[in-house]
PDB file of C-alpha atoms in Angstrom:
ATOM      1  CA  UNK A   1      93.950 128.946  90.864  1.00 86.00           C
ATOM      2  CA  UNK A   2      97.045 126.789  89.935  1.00 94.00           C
ATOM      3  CA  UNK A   3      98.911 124.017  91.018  1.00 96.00           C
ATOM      4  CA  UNK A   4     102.135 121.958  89.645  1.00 98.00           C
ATOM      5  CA  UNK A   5     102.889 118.139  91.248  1.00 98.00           C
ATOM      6  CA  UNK A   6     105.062 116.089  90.123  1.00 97.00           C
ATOM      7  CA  UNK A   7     103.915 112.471  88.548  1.00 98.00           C
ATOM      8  CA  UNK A   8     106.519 109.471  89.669  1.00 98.00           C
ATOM      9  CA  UNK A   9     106.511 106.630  87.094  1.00 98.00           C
ATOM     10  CA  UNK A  10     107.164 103.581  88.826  1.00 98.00           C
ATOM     11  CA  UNK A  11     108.949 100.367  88.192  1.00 98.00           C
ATOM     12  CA  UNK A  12     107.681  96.343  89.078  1.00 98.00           C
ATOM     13  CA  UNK A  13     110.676  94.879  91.137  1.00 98.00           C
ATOM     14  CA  UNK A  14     108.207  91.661  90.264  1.00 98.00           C
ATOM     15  CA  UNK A  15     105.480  91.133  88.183  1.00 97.00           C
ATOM     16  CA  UNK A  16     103.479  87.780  87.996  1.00 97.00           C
ATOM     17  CA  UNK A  17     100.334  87.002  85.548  1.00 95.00           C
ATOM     18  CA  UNK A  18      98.522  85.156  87.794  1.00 94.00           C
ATOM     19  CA  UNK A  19      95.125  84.230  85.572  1.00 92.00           C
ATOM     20  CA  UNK A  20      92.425  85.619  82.848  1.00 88.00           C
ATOM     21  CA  UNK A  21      88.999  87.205  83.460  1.00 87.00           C
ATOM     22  CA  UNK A  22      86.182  86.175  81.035  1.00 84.00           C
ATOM     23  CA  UNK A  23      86.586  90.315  79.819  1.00 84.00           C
ATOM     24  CA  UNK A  24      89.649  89.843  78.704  1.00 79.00           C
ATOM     25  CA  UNK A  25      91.599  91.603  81.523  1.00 84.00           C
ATOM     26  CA  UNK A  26      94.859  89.478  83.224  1.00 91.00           C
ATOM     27  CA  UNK A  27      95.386  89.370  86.571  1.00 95.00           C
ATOM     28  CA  UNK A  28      98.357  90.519  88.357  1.00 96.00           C
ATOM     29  CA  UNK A  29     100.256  90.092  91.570  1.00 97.00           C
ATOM     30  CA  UNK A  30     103.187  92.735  91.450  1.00 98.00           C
ATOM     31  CA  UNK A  31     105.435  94.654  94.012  1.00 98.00           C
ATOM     32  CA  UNK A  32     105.420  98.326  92.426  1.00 98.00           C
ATOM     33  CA  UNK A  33     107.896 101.305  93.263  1.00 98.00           C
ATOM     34  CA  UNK A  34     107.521 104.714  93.079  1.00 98.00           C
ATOM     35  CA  UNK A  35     111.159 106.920  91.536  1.00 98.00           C
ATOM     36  CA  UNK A  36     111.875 110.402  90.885  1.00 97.00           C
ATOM     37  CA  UNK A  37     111.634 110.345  87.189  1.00 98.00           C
ATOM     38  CA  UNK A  38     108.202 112.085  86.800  1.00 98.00           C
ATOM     39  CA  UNK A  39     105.930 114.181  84.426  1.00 98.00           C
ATOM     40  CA  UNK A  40     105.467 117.400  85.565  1.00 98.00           C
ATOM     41  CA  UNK A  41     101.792 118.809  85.637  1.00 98.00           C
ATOM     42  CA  UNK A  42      99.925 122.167  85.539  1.00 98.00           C
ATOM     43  CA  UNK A  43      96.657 122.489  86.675  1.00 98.00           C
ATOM     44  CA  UNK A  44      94.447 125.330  86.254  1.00 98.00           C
ATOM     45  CA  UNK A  45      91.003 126.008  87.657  1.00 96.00           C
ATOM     46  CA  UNK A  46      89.294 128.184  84.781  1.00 94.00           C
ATOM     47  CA  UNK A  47      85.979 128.246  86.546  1.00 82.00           C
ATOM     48  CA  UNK A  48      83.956 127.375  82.783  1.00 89.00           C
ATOM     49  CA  UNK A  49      83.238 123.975  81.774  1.00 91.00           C
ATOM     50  CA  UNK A  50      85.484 122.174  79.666  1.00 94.00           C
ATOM     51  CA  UNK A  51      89.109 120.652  80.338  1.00 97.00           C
ATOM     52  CA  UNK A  52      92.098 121.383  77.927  1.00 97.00           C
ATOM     53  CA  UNK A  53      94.872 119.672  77.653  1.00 97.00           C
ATOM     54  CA  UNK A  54      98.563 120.490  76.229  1.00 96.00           C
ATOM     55  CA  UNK A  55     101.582 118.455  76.436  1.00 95.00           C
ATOM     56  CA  UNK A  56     105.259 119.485  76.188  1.00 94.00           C
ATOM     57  CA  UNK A  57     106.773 115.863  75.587  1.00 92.00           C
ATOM     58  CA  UNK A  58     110.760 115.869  76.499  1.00 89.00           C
ATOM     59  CA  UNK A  59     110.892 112.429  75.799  1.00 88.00           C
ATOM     60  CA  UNK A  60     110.888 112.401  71.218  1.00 79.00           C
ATOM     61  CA  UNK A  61     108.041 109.877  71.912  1.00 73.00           C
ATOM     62  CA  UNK A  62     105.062 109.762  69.620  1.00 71.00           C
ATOM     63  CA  UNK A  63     102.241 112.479  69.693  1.00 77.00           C
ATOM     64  CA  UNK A  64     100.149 111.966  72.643  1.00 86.00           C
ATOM     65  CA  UNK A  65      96.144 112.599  72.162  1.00 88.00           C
ATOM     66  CA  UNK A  66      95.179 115.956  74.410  1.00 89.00           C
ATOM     67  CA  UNK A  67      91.878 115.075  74.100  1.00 90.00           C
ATOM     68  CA  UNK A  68      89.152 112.623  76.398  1.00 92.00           C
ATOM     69  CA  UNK A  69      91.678 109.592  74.870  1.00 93.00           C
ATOM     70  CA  UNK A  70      94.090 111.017  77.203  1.00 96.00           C
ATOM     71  CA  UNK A  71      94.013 109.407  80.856  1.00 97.00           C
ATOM     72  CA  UNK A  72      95.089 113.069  82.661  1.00 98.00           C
ATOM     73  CA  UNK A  73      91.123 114.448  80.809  1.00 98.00           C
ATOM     74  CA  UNK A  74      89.863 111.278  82.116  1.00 98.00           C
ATOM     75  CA  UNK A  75      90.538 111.565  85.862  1.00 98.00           C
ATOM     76  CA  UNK A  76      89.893 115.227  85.595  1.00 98.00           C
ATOM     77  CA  UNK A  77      86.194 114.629  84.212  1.00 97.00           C
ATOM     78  CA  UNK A  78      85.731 111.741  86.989  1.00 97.00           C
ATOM     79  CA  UNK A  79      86.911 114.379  89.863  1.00 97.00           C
ATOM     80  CA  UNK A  80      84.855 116.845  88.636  1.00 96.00           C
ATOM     81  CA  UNK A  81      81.847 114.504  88.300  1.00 95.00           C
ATOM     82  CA  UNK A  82      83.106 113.352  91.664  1.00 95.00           C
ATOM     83  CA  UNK A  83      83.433 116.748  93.975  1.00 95.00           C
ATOM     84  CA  UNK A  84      80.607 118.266  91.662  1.00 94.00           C
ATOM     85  CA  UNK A  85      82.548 121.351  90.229  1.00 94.00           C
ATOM     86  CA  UNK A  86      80.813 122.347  87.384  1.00 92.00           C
ATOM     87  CA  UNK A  87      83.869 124.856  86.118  1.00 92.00           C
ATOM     88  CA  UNK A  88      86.767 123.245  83.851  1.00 94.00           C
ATOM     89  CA  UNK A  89      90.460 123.206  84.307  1.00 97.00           C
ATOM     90  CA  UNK A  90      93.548 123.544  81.481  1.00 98.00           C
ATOM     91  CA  UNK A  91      95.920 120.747  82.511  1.00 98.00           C
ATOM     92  CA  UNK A  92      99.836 120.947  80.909  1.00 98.00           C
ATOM     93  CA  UNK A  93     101.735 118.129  81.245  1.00 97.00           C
ATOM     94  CA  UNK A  94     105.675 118.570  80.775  1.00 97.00           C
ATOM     95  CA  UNK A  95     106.369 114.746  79.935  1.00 97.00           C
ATOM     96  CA  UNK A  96     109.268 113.616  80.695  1.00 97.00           C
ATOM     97  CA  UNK A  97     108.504 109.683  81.598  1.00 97.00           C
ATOM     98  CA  UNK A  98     109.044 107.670  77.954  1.00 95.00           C
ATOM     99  CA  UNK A  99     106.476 105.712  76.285  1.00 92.00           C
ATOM    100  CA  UNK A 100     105.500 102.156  76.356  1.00 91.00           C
ATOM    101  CA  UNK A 101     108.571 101.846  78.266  1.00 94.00           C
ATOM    102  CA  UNK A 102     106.497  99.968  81.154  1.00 95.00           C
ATOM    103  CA  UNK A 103     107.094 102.635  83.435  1.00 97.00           C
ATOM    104  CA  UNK A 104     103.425 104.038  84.096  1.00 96.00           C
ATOM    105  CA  UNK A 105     103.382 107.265  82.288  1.00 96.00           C
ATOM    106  CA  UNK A 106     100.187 107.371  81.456  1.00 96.00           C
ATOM    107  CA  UNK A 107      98.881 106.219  85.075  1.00 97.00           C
ATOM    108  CA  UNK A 108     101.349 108.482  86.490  1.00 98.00           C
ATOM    109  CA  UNK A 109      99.812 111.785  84.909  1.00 98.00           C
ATOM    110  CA  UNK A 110      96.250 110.294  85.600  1.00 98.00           C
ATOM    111  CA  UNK A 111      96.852 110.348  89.684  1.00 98.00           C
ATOM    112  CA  UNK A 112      98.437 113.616  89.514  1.00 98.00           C
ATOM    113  CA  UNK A 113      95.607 115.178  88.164  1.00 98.00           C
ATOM    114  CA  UNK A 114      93.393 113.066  90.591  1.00 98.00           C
ATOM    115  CA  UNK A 115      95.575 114.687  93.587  1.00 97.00           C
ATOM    116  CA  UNK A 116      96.345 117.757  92.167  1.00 98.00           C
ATOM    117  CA  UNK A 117      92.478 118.777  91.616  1.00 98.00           C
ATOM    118  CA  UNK A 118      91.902 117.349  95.383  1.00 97.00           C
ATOM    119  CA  UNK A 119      93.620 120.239  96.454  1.00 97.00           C
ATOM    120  CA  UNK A 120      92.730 122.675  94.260  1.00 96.00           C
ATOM    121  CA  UNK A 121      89.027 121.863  95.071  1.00 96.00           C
ATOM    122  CA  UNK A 122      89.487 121.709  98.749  1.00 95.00           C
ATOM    123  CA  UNK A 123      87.704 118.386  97.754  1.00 96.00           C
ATOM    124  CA  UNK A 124      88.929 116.398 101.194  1.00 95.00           C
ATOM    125  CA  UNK A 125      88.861 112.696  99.010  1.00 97.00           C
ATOM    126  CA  UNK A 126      90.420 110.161 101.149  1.00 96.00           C
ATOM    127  CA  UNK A 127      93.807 108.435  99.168  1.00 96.00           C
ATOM    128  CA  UNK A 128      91.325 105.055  98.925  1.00 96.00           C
ATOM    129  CA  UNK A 129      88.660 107.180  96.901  1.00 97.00           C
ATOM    130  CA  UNK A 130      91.319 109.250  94.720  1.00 98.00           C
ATOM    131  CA  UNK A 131      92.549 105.364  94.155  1.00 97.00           C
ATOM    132  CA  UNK A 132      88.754 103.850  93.381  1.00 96.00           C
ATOM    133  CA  UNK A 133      88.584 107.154  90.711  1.00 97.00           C
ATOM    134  CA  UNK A 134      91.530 106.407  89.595  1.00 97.00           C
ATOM    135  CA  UNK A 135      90.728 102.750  88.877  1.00 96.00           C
ATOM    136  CA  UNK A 136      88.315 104.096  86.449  1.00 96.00           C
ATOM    137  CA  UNK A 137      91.067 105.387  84.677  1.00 97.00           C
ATOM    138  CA  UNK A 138      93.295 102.109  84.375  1.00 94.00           C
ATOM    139  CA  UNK A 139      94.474  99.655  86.137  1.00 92.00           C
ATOM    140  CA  UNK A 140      98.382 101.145  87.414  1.00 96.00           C
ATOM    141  CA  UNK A 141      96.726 104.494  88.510  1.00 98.00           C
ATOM    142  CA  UNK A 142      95.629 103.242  92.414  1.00 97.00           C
ATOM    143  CA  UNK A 143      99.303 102.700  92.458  1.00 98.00           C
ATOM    144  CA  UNK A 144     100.188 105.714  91.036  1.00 98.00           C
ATOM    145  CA  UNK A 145      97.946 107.524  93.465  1.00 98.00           C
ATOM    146  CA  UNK A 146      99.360 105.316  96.321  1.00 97.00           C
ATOM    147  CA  UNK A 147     102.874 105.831  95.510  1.00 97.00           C
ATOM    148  CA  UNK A 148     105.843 104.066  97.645  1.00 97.00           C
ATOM    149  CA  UNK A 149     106.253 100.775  97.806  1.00 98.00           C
ATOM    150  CA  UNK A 150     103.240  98.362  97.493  1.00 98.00           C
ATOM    151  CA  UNK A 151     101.722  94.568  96.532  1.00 98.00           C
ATOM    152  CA  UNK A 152      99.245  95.264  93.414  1.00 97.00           C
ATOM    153  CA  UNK A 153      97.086  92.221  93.032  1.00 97.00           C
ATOM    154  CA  UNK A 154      93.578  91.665  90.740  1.00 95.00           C
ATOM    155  CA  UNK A 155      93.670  93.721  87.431  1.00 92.00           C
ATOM    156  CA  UNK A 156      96.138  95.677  89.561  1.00 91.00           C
ATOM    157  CA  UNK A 157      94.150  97.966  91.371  1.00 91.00           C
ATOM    158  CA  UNK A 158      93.678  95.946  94.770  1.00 95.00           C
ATOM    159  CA  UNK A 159      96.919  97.764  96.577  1.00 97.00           C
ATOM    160  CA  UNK A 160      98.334  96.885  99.685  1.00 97.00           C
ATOM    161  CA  UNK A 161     101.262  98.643 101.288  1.00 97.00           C
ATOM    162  CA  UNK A 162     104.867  97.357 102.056  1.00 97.00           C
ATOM    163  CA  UNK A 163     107.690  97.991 103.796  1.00 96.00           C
ATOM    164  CA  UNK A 164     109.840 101.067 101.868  1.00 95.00           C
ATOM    165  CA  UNK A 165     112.510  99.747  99.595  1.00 97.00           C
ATOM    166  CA  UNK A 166     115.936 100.799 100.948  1.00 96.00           C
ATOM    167  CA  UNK A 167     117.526 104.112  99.899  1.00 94.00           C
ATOM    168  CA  UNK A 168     119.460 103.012  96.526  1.00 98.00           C
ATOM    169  CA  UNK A 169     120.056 103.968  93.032  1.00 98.00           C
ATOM    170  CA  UNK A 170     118.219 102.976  90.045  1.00 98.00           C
ATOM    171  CA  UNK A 171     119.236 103.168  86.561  1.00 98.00           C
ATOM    172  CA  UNK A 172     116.400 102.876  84.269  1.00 98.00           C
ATOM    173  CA  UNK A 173     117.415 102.863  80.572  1.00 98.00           C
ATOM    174  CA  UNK A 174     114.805 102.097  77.544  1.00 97.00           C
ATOM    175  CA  UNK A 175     115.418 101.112  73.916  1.00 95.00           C
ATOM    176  CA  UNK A 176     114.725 102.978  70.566  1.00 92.00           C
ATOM    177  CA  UNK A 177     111.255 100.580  70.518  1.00 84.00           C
ATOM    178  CA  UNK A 178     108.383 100.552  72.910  1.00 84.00           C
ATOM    179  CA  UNK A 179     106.089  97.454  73.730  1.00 83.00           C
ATOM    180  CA  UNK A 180     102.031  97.437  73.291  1.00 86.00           C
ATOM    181  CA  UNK A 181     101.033  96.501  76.602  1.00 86.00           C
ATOM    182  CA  UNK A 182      98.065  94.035  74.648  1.00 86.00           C
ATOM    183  CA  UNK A 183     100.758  92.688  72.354  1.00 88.00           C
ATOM    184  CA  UNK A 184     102.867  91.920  75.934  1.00 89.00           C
ATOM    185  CA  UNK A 185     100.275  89.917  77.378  1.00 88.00           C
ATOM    186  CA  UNK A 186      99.386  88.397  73.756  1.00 89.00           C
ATOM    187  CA  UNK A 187     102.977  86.749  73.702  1.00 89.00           C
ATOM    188  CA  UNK A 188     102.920  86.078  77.832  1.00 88.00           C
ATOM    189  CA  UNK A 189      99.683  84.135  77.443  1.00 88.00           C
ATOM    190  CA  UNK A 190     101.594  81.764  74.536  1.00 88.00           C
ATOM    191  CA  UNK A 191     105.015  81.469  76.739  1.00 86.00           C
ATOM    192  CA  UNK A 192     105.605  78.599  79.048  1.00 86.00           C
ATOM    193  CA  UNK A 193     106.538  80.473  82.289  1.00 85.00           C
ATOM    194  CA  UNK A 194     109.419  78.482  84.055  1.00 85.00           C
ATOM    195  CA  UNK A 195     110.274  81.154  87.234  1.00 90.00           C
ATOM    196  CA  UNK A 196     107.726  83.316  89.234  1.00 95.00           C
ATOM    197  CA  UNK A 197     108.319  85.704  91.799  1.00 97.00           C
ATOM    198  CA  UNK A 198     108.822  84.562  95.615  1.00 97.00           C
ATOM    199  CA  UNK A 199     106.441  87.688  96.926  1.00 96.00           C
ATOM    200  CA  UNK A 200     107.007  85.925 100.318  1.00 95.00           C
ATOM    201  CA  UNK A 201     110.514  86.580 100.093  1.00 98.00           C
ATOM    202  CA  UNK A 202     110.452  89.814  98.637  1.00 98.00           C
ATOM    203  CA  UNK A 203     108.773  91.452 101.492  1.00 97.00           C
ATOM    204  CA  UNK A 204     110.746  89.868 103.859  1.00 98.00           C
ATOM    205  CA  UNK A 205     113.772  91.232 102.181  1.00 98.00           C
ATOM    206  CA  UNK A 206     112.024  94.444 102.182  1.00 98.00           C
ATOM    207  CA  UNK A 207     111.553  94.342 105.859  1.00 97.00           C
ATOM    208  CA  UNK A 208     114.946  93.088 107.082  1.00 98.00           C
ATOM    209  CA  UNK A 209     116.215  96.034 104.498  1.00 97.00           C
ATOM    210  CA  UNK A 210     118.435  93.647 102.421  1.00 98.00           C
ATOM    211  CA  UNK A 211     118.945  95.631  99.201  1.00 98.00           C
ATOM    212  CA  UNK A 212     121.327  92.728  97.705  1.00 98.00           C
ATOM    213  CA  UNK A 213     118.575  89.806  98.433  1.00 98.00           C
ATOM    214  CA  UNK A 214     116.010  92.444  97.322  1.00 98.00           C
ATOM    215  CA  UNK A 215     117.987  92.420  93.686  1.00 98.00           C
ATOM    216  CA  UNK A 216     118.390  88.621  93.688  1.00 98.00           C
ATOM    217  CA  UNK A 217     114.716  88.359  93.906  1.00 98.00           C
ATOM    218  CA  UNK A 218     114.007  90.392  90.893  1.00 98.00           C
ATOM    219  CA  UNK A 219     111.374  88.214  88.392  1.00 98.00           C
ATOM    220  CA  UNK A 220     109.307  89.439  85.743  1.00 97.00           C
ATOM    221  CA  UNK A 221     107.464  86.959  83.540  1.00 96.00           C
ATOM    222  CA  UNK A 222     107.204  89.334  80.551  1.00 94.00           C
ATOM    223  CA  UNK A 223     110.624  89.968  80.520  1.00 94.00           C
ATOM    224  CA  UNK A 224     111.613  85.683  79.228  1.00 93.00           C
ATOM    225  CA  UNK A 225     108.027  85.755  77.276  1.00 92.00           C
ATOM    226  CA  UNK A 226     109.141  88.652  75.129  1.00 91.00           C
ATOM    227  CA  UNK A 227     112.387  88.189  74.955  1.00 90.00           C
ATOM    228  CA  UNK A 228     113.539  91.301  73.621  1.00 91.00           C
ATOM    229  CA  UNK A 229     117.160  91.763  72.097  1.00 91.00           C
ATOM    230  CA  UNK A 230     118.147  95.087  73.532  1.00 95.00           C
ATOM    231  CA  UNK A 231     116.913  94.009  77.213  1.00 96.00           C
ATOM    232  CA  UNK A 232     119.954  91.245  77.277  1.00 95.00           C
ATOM    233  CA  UNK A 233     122.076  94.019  75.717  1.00 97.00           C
ATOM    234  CA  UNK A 234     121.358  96.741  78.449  1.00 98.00           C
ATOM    235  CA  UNK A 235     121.471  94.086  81.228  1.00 98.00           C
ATOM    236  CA  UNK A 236     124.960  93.431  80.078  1.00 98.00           C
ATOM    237  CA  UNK A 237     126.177  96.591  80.551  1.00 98.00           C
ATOM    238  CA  UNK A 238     124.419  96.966  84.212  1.00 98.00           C
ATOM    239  CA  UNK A 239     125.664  93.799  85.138  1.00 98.00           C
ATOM    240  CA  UNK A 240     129.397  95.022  83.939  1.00 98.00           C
ATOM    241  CA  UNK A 241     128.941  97.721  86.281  1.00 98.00           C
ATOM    242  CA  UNK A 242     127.848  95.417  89.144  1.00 98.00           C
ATOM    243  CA  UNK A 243     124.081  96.188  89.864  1.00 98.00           C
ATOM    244  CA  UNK A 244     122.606  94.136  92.584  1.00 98.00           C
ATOM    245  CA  UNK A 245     120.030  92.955  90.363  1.00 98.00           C
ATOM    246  CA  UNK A 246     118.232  94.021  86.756  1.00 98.00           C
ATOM    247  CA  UNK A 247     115.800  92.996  84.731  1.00 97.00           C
ATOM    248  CA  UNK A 248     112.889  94.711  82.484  1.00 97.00           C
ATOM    249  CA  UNK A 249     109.612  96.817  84.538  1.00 97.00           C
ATOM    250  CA  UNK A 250     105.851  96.139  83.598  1.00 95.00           C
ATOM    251  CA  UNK A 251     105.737  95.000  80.166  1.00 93.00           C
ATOM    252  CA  UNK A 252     108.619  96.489  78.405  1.00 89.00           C
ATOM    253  CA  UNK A 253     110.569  97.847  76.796  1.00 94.00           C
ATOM    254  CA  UNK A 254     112.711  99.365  79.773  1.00 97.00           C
ATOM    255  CA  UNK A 255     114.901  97.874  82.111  1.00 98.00           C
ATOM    256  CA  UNK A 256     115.910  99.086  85.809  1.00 98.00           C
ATOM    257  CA  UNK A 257     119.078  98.229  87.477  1.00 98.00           C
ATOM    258  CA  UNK A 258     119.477  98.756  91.433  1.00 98.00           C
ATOM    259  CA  UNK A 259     122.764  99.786  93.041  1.00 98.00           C
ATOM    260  CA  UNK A 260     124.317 100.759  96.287  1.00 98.00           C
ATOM    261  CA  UNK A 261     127.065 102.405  95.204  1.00 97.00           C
ATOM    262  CA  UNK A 262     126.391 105.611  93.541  1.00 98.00           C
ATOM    263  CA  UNK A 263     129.693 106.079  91.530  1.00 98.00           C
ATOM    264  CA  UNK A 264     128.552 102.753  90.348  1.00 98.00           C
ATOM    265  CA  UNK A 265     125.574 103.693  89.229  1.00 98.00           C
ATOM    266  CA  UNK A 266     126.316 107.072  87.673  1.00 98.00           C
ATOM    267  CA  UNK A 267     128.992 104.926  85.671  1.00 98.00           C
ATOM    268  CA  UNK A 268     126.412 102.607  84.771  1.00 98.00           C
ATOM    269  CA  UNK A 269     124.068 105.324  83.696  1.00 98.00           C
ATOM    270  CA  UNK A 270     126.549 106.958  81.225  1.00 98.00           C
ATOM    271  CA  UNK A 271     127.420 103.744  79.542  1.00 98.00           C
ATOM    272  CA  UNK A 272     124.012 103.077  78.899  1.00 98.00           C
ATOM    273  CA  UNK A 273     123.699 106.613  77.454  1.00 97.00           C
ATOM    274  CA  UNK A 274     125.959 105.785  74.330  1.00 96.00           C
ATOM    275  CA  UNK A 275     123.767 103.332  73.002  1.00 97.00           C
ATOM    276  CA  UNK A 276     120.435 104.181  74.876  1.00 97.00           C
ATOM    277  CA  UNK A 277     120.059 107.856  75.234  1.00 96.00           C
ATOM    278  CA  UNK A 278     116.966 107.437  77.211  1.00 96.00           C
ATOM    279  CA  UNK A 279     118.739 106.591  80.218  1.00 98.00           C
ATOM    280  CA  UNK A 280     117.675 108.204  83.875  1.00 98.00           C
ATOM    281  CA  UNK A 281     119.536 107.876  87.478  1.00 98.00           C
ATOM    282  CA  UNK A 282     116.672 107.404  89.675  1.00 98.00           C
ATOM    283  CA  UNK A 283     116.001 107.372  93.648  1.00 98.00           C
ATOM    284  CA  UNK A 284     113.032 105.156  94.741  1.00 97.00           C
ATOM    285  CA  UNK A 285     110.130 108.201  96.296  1.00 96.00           C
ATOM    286  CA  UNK A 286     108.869 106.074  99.263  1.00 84.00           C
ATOM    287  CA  UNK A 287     106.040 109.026  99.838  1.00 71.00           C
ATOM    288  CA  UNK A 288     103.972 110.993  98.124  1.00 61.00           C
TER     289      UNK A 288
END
């Protein structure tokens, strides 16, 4: 038995550190979106123990581990634990989300194979348990499992749903260099954070449907804390091309840039392309 679903990365149109838990972990309060740039998985029921994984990476990124390092082994061990299959599956993931780009990659290919084996097993898992595994696996991948548009608060697995971001265009573009997401939070924990995200006003942009008050409201504390070169660079050129707001998703290195005009965008998109040629014209997926 076999099944291919698409994985959605998602961007944060905010993201807010909000404290520090005596383990270590941050705390978050972040609206997440789901878009149609996604990882592409295979899953195959072999009906012996033991999961396999291979990866066919599009992106030129760095060799991912196919072994119980990665996060798609991971959820497939806790479903299997879970439902109480005692085969194994092969799981082949066509990646085509880049890496440490802050777009959920990882997460992404971790709630696939979290929803993908609930079908293939006839399992019946409720989203909120698929989401509970799935926080086992790391903190974006309730989100990941959720999909649309949502509030992400604690470590980021406490999700609660929100009105469904207006159809638009999104041009995500990423640099040459990625960001360690500990090395992120390392130089956000030593920054002086002068602007936070209004989540108030956010969703009540998001349910009034106001794209252009939606863009102004675009904050990300990582993106002033890091201060990366190429993000002012690539929100030049979106801004040239009159985006209705930019700035960098999760914790780098890739920046988003939402439009309602889709000439606009698709201009946007190749000028980014020159310099950046990991650049992708995105719709938001408000379902999964």
């Amino acid at each position: 038995m076999t099944i291919t679903v698409a994985a959605p990365a998602k961007i944060n149109l905010t993201l807010d550190i909000t404290g520090r838990l005596d383990n270590g972990y941050h705390t978050i309060r972040s609206v997440m979106q789901a878009v149609d740039l996604a990882d592409r998985i295979t899953l195959t029921l072999t009906g012996r123990p033991g999961i396999r994984v291979s990866i066919d990476d599009r992106t030129g990124g760095d060799s991912l581990p196919a072994d119980s390092r990665n996060t798609a082994y991971r959820a497939a061990a806790l479903m299997f634990a879970g439902s109480g299959y005692a085969g194994g599956a092969e799981i082949h993931i066509e990646k085509h989300i880049p890496q440490q780009a802050g777009l959920g990659g990882g997460s992404a290919d971790a709630a696939g194979v979290l929803t993908g084996l609930n079908r293939l097993l006839a399992a019946d898992f409720c989203r909120e348990r698929l989401m509970a595994l799935g926080a086992e696996v790391g903190a974006d991948v309730p989100f990941c499992v959720h999909g649309g548009t949502a509030l992400a608060a604690g470590i980021g697995a406490d999700i609660s749903p929100l009105p469904t971001l207006p159809g638009c265009h999104i041009v995500i573009a990423k640099p040459a260099g990625g960001v360690s997401t500990a090395e992120a939070y390392r130089l956000a924990d030593g920054a002086v954070i002068t602007a936070r995200p209004d989540h108030d006003r956010l969703e009540q942009a998001l349910r009034e449907r106001d794209l252009p008050e939606i863009g102004a409201l675009l904050c990300n504390v990582f993106e002033p804390a890091l201060a990366l070169p190429e993000t002012g660079n690539m929100h030049t050129i979106m801004r040239r091309h009159r985006c209705l707001g930019c700035q960098m998703t999760g914790s780098g290195s890739a920046s988003f840039a939402l439009f309602d005009n889709p000439a606009a965008a698709a201009d946007c998109a190749a000028a980014l392309r020159g310099p950046y040629p990991q650049t992708y014209l995105c719709r938001p997926v408000l379902e999964l």
